[in-house]
XYZ file of C-alpha atoms in Angstrom:
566
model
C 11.595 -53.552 -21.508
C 10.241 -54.141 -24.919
C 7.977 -51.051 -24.767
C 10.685 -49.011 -23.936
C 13.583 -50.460 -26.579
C 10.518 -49.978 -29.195
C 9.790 -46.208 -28.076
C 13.826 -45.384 -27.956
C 14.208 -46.586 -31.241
C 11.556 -44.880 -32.669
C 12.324 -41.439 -31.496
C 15.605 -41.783 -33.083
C 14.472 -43.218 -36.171
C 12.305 -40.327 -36.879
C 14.020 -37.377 -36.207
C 12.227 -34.820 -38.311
C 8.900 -35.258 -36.581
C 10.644 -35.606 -33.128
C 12.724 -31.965 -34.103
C 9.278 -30.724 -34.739
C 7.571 -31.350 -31.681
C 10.783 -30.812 -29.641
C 10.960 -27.013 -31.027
C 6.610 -26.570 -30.264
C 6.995 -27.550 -26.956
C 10.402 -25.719 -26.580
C 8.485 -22.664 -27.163
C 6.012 -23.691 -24.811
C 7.719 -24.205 -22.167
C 9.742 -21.337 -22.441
C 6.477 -18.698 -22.603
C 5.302 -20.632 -19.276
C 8.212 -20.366 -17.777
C 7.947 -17.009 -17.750
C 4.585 -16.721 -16.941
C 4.970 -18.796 -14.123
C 8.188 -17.022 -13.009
C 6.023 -13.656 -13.349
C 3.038 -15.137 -11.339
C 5.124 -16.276 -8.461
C 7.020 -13.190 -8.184
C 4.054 -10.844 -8.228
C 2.273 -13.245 -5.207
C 5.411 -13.055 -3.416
C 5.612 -9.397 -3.742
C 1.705 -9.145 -2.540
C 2.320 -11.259 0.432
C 5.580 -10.890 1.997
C 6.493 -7.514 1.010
C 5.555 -5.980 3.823
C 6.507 -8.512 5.803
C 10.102 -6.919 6.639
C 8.218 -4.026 7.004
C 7.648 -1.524 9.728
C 4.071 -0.025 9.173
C 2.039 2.490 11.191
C -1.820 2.098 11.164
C -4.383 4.260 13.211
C -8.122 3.773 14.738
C -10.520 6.176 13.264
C -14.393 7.230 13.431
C -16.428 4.873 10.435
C -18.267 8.165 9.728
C -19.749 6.988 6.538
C -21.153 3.965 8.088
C -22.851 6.310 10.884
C -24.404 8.538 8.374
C -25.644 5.974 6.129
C -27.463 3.891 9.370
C -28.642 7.653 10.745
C -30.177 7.928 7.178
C -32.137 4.462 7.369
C -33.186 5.128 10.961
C -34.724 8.657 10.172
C -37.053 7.493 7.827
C -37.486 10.548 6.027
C -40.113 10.380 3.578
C -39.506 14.386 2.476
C -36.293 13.144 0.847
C -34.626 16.110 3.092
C -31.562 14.945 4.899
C -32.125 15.198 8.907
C -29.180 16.917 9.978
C -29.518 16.836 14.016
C -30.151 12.536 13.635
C -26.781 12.611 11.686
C -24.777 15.393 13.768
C -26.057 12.883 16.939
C -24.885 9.903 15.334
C -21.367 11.206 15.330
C -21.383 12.845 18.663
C -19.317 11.484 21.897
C -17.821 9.027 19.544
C -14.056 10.305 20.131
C -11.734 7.647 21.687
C -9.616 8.658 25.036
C -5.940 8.274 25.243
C -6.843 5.403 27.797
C -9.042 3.481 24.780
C -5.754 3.391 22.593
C -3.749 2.064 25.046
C -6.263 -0.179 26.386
C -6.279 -1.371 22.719
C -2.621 -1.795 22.403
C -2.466 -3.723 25.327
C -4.990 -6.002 24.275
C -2.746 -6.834 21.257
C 0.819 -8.897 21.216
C 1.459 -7.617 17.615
C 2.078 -4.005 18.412
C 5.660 -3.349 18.314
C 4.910 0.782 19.860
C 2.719 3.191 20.169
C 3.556 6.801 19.636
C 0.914 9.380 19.565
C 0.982 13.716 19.289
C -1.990 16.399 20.694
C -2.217 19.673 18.997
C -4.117 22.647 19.778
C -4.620 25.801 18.708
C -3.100 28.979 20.720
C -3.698 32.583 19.356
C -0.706 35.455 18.833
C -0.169 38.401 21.661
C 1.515 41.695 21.462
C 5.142 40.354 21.908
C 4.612 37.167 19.941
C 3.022 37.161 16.294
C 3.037 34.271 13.996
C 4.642 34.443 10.500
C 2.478 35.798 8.088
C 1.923 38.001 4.964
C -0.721 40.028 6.030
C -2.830 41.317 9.402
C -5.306 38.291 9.020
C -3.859 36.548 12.377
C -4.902 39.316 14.262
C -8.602 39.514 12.969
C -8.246 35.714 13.151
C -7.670 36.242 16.943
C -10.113 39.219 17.177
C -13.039 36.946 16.061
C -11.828 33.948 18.383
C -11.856 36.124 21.069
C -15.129 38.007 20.907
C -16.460 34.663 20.720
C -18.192 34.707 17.381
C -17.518 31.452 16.468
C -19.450 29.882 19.190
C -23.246 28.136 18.564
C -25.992 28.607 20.724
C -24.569 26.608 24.014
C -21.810 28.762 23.784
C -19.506 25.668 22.727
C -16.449 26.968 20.141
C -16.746 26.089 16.672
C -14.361 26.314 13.738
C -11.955 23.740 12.175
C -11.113 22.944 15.534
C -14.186 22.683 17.327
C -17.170 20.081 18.367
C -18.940 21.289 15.298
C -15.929 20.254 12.950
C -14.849 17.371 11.014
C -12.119 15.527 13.101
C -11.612 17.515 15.052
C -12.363 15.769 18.157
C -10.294 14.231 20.341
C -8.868 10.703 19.174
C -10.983 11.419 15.668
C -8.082 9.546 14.462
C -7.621 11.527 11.187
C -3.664 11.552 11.766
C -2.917 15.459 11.809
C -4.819 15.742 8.292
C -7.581 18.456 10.148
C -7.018 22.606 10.606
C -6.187 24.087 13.683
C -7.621 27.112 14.547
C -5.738 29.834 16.322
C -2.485 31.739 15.134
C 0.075 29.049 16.210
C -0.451 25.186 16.218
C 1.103 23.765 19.559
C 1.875 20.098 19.304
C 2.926 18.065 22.093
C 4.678 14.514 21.468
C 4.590 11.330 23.145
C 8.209 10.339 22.510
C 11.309 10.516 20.012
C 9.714 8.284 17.919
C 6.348 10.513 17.531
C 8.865 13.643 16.952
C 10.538 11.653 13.980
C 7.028 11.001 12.158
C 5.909 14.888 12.976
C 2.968 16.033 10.671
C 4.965 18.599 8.867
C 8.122 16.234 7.895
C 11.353 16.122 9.308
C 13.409 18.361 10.517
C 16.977 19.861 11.847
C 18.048 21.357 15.270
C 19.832 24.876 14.014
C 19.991 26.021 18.048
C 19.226 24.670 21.567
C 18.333 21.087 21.929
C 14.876 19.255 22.239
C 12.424 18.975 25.398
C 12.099 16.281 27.203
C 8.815 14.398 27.654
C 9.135 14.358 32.066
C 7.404 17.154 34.484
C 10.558 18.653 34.518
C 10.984 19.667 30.922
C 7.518 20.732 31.301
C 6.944 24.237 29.667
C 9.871 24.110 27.319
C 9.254 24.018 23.729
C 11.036 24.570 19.911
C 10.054 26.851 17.411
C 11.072 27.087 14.022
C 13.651 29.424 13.068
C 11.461 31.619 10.170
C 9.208 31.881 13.864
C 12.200 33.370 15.746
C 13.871 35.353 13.055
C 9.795 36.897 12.694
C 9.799 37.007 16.369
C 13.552 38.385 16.769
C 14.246 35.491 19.054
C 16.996 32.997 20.347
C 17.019 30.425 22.800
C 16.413 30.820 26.454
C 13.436 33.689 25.638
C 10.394 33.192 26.898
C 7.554 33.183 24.858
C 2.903 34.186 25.544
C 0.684 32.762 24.022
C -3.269 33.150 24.358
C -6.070 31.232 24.425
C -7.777 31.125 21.490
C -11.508 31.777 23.235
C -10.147 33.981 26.205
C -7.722 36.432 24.975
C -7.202 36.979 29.018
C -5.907 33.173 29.613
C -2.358 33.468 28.332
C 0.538 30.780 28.320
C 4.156 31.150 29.285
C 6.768 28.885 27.326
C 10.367 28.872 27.375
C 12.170 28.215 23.323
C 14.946 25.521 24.432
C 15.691 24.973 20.785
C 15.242 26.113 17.156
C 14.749 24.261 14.511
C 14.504 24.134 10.805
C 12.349 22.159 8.589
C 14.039 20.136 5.537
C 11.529 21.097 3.375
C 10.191 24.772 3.182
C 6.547 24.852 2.985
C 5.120 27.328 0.213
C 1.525 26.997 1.403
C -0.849 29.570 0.997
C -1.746 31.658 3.949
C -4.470 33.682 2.774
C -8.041 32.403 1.760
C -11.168 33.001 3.387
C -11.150 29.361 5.382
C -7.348 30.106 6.035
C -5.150 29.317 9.590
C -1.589 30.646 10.636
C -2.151 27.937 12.462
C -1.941 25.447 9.761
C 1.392 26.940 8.163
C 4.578 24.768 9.427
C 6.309 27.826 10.026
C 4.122 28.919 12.914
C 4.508 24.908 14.914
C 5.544 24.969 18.383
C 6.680 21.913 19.577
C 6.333 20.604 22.789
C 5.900 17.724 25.166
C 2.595 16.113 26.007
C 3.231 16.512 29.361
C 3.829 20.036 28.495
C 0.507 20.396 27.469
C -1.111 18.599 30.569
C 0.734 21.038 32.860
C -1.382 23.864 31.242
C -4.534 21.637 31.287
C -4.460 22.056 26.810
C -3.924 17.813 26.623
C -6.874 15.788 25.401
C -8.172 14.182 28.270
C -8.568 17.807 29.893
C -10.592 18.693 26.972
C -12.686 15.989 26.666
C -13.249 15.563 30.610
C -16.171 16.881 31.995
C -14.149 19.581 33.904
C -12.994 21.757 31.214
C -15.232 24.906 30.153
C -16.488 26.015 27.123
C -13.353 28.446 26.530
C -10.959 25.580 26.780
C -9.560 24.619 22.972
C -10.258 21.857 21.302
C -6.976 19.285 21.433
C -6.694 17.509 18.801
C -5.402 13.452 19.649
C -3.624 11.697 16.868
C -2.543 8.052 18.328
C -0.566 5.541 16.108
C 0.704 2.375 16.517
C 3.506 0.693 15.002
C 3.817 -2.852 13.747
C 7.031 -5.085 12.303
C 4.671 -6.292 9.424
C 1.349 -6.580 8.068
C 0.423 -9.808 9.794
C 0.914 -8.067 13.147
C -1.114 -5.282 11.661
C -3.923 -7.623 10.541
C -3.877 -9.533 14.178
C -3.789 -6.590 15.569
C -7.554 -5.641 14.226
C -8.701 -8.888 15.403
C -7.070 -8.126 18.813
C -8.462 -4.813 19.140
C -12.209 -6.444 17.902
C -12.007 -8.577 20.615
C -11.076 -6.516 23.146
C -14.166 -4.270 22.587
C -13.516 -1.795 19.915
C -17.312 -1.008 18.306
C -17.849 -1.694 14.899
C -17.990 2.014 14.451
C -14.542 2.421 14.430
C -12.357 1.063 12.033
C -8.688 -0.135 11.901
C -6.581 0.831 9.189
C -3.219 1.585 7.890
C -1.825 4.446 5.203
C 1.078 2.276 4.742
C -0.404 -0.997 3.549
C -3.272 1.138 1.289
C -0.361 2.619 -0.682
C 1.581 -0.372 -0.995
C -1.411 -2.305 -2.634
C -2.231 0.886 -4.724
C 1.555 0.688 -6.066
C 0.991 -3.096 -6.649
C -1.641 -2.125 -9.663
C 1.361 -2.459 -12.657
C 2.515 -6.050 -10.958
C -0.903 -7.111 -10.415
C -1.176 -5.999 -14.198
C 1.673 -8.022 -15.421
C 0.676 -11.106 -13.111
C -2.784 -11.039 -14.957
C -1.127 -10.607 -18.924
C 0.977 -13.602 -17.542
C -2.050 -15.883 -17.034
C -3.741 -14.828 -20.089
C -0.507 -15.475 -22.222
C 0.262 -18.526 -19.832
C -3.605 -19.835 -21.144
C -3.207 -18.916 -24.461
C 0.187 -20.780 -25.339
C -1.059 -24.144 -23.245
C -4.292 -24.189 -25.808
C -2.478 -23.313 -28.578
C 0.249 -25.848 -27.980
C -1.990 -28.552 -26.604
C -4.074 -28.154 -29.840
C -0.744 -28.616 -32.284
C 0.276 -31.592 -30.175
C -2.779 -33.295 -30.565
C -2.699 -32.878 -34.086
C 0.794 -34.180 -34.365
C 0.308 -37.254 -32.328
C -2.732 -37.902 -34.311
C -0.955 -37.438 -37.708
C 1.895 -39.549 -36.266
C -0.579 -42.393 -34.916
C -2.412 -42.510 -38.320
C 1.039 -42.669 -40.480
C 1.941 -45.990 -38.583
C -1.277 -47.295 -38.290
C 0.175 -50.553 -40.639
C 3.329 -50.579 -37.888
C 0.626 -50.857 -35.174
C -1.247 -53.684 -37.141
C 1.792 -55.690 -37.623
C 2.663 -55.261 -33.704
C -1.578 -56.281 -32.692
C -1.253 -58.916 -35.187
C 2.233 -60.766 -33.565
C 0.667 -60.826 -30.178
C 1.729 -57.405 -28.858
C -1.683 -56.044 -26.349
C -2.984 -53.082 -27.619
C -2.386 -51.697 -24.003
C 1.609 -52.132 -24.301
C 1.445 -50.101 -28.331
C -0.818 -48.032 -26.745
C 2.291 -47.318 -23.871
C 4.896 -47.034 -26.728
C 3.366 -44.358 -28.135
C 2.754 -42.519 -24.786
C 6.234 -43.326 -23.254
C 8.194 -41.646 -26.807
C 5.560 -38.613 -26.465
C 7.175 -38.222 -23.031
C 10.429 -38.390 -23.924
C 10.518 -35.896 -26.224
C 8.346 -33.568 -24.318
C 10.626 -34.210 -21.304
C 13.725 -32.765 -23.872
C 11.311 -30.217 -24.960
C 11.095 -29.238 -21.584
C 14.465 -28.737 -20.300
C 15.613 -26.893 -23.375
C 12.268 -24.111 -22.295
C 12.791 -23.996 -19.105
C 16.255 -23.097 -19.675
C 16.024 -20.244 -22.276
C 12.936 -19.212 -20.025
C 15.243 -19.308 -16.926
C 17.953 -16.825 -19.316
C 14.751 -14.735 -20.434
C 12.154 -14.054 -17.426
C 13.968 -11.225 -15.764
C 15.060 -9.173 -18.434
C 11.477 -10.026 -20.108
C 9.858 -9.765 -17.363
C 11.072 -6.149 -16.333
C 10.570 -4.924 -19.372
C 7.080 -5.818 -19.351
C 6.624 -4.142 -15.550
C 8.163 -1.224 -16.518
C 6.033 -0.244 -19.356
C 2.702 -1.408 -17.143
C 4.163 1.140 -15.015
C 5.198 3.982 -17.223
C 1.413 3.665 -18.029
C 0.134 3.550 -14.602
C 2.197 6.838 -13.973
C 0.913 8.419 -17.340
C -2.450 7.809 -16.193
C -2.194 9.235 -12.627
C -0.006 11.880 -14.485
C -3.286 12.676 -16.794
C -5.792 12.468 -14.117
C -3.473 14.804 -11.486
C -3.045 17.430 -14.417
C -6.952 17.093 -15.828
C -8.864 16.822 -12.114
C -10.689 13.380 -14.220
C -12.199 15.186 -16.773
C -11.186 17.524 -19.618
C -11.503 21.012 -18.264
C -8.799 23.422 -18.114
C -5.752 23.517 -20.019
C -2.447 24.517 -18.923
C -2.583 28.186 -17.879
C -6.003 28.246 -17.099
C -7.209 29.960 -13.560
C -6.710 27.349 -10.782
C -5.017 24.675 -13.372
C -1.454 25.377 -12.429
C 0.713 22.366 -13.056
C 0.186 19.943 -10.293
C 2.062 17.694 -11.575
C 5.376 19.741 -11.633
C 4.302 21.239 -8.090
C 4.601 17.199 -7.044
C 7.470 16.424 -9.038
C 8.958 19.526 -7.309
C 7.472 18.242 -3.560
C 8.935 14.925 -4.429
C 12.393 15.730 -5.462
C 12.740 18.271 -1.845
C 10.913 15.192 0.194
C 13.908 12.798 -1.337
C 16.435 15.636 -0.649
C 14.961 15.597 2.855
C 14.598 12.245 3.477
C 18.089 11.114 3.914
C 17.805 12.784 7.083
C 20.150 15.434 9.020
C 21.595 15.470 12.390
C 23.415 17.447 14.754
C 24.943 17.745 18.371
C 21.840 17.996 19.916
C 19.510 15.294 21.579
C 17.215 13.346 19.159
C 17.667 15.835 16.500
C 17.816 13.423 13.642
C 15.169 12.649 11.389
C 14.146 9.771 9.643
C 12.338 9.512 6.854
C 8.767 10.255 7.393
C 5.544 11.824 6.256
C 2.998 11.555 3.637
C 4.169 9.300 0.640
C 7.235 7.651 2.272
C 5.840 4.219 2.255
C 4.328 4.829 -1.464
C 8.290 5.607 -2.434
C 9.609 2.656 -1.027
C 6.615 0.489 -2.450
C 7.506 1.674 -5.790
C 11.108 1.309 -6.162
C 10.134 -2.148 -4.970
C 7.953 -3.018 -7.416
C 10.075 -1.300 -10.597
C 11.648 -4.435 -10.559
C 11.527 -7.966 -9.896
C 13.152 -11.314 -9.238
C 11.542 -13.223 -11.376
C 13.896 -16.344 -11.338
C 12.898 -19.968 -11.853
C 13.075 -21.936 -8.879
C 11.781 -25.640 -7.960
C 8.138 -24.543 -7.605
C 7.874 -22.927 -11.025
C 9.935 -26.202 -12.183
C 7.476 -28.636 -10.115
C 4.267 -26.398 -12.203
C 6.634 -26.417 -15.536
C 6.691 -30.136 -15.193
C 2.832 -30.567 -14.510
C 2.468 -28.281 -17.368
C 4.090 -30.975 -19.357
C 2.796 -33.694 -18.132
C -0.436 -32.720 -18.606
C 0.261 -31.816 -22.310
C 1.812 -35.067 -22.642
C -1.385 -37.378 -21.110
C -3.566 -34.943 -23.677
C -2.035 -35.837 -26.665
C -1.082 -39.396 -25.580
C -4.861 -39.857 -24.931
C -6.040 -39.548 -28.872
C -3.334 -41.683 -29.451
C -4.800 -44.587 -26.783
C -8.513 -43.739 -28.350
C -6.665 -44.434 -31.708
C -4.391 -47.728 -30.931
C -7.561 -49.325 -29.206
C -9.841 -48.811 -31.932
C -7.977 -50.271 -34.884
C -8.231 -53.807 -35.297
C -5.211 -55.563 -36.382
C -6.386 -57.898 -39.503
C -8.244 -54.984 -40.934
C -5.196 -52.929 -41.144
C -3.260 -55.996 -42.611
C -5.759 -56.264 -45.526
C -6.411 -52.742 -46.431
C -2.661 -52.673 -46.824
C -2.575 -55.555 -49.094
């Protein structure tokens, strides 16, 4: 009781010095309450943002990792790469439809699995694909005389063995050419439809297939196809294999439909596909396409002959948040997928790329969080020690009465705490009133800049080259800003009378938009844990400078002070 009468009274007795260190660790307290407020809001945002989320991930062919160990096991002392050890590293490796869903079984965490083949079907006389020019024709011309076939006769192209996903169950998620004049994609079920490679869509006319053997055959076209085409719903439609201009393929157009965003994409080009241009889609069932023996597991089954197309198998499964995602890799490890496949998810890669300004911020936080603690720690010091050595005769007198050095020692401590306990709550509060505001204002110019850099690299390719109006440097960045503002007029999604013609949001870049407005702002309030860390922060201050006062009290000796006062 006496220590703590003494240390009361002295804090009010000297108010100047007790002002003074009250407004230092004010400040202190307010600049790590922010900091901390920032910190805690950026980890939240890392690791439950997703959480809530649905996210689609897919298995695909480690390609580097086969080319690098084909490398090292060639041994090549020439320096020259060996092409046939590579092209046999990455051959048979394509996953069956049976291997995904053998893998989603294996796996608790996957909420569904949705999945869509496409292959490539050439034009006939009645039925021509949209295009600017005759180059479908000598497209199908050279498919069908069989030029594009190697040595064993097998087809090549985009499409083919020879080509760069586009095996079956390459897992490349639509992102491959077709070749052919029309691209004829067959869907798994509403939910595949809704995340369609070319973005959504509206039913116009008709309704959609179904998925049983008795919608089999029935398909949708888009409507710049049947205005081309002069066609309407209930026509029948050829189309041709590809590598056999004689194998042809009767559909019937249940429905037309029109995509929400018009696709300007070239058509011309010496590598160019109808096939590839959105216009020029069929859509179909996958049944559809194993009635007329075009699915994947026909094409990848030893039956099928060298004129059959290459069908192109794009599975994805669906998760309620990244946890599941992340068990599900372990799950699908364990159940025997081979290290040269690997597990991963567009959705989560762009949410951590649009984390980079937060991440940013958290790190400027931690710096100015360090800063301020060794900055303040260092003035307190120096205060306690001026304050120690301007009542060293006060400390004398107290030694010299009987008073234990230990219980000054505690005086001295217990009236630092005080008034760093008052310092405190007066921080935390104005930090409280201060980190969101603050702390948006600092995100948002972390990511203006992040967008002026990707703005700088988009227009520039990376390096100072072209300038605006130069061949090939059209703006890209308007082109995207353009793509961006249709895919937001798009995405709120359109529907009509007919069955499953509504369309979420989907394609490229809708998990990057959602991950952004997320992160333009942030909750960065002060709750108990950043008050449990604001009080360590204090205490911890506190026992620093409260420790050069103990070194100081202990070392004085009590009748020395008494004389070199007299």
């Amino acid at each position: 009781m006496f220590v703590v009468k003494n240390a009361w009274q002295s804090v009010t007795r000297n108010k100047g010095r007790n002002i003074l260190i009250i407004v230092i660790v004010t400040i202190i307290a307010a600049a790590a309450t922010i900091g901390l407020s920032i910190r805690q809001a950026a980890a939240t945002a890392r690791n439950s943002g997703l959480e809530n989320t649905t996210i689609t991930a897919q298995i695909s062919l480690d390609r580097n990792k086969l080319i690098s160990e084909s490398k090292s096991d060639s041994g090549d002392s020439d320096g020259k790469p060996d092409f046939d050890a590579m092209r046999s590293a990455l051959a048979d490796k394509q996953l069956s439809l049976s291997d995904y869903q053998k893998y989603a079984k294996a796996s608790s965490s996957v909420k569904s699995t949705y999945y869509t083949e496409t292959v490539g079907l050439a034009a006939t006389d009645d039925f021509q694909p949209v295009t600017d020019s005759t180059s479908s024709s000598s497209s199908s011309a050279s498919n069908d005389s069989g030029s594009s076939s190697d040595g064993n006769g097998q087809p090549q192209g985009n499409g083919g063995p020879g080509g760069d996903g586009g095996q079956p169950g390459g897992g490349d998620n639509g992102t491959t050419a077709v070749s052919g004049d029309f691209s004829l994609v067959g869907f798994s079920s509403d939910e595949a439809v809704s995340n369609a490679a070319n973005g959504s869509f509206t039913m116009v006319d008709g309704k959609v297939f179904g998925y049983n053997e008795s919608s089999d055959g029935n398909v949708i076209i888009s409507k710049s196809l049947a205005d081309f085409n002069n066609l309407s719903v209930g026509d029948t439609i050829s189309v041709a294999n590809p590598n056999d201009s004689g194998t042809t393929y009767k559909l019937t157009v249940v429905g037309i439909y029109k995509n929400s965003t018009d696709s300007n994409q070239a058509m011309g080009g010496p590598m160019a596909s109808t096939a590839s241009d959105p216009a020029n889609a069929i859509y179909t069932s996958v049944s559809t396409l194993k009635s007329l023996g075009l699915d994947a597991d026909s094409d990848s089954s030893g039956d099928s002959d060298s004129s059959t197309p290459t069908t192109q198998l794009n599975y994805t499964y669906v998760f309620a948040s990244k946890s599941d995602y992340e068990a599900f890799a372990k799950d699908a490890k364990k159940a025997g997928l081979s290290s040269d496949y690997t597990v991963s998810s567009a959705d989560v890669e762009n949410y951590e790329s649009s984390l980079v300004p937060l991440n940013n911020l958290s790190k400027f936080a931690l710096t100015l969080l360090i800063v301020v603690l060794a900055v303040g720690g260092v003035v307190l010091v120096v205060i306690t020690l001026l304050n120690v050595r301007e009542r060293k005769y006060e400390i004398g007198v107290l030694t010299a009465i009987g008073v234990n050095k230990v219980k000054v020692a505690m005086q001295f401590t217990l009236e630092l705490l005080i008034v760093t306990m008052i310092g405190l709550a007066l921080g935390a509060g104005i930090g409280a009133a201060a980190s969101v505001p603050v702390s948006n204002q600092l995100l948002s110019s972390q990511v203006e800049q992040q967008q002026s850099q990707q703005a700088s690299q988009r227009e520039q390719f990376g390096r100072d080259m072209q300038g605006a109006g130069a061949d090939g440097a059209s703006s890209s960045t308007d082109s995207q800003k353009e793509g961006s503002s249709k895919s937001d007029s798009g995405a709120t999604g359109s529907s009509d009378s007919s069955d499953n013609a509504k369309q979420p949001q989907g394609g490229p870049g809708g998990m990057m938009d959602r991950a952004a407005n997320y992160v333009s702002s942030i909750n960065a309030t002060v709750n108990l844990a950043v008050v449990g860390q604001l009080l360590l922060v204090g205490l911890g201050l506190t026992l620093i400078a409260a420790l050069v006062a103990v070194v100081f009290v202990l070392r004085y000796e009590p009748l020395q002070i008494l004389a070199d006062r007299s």
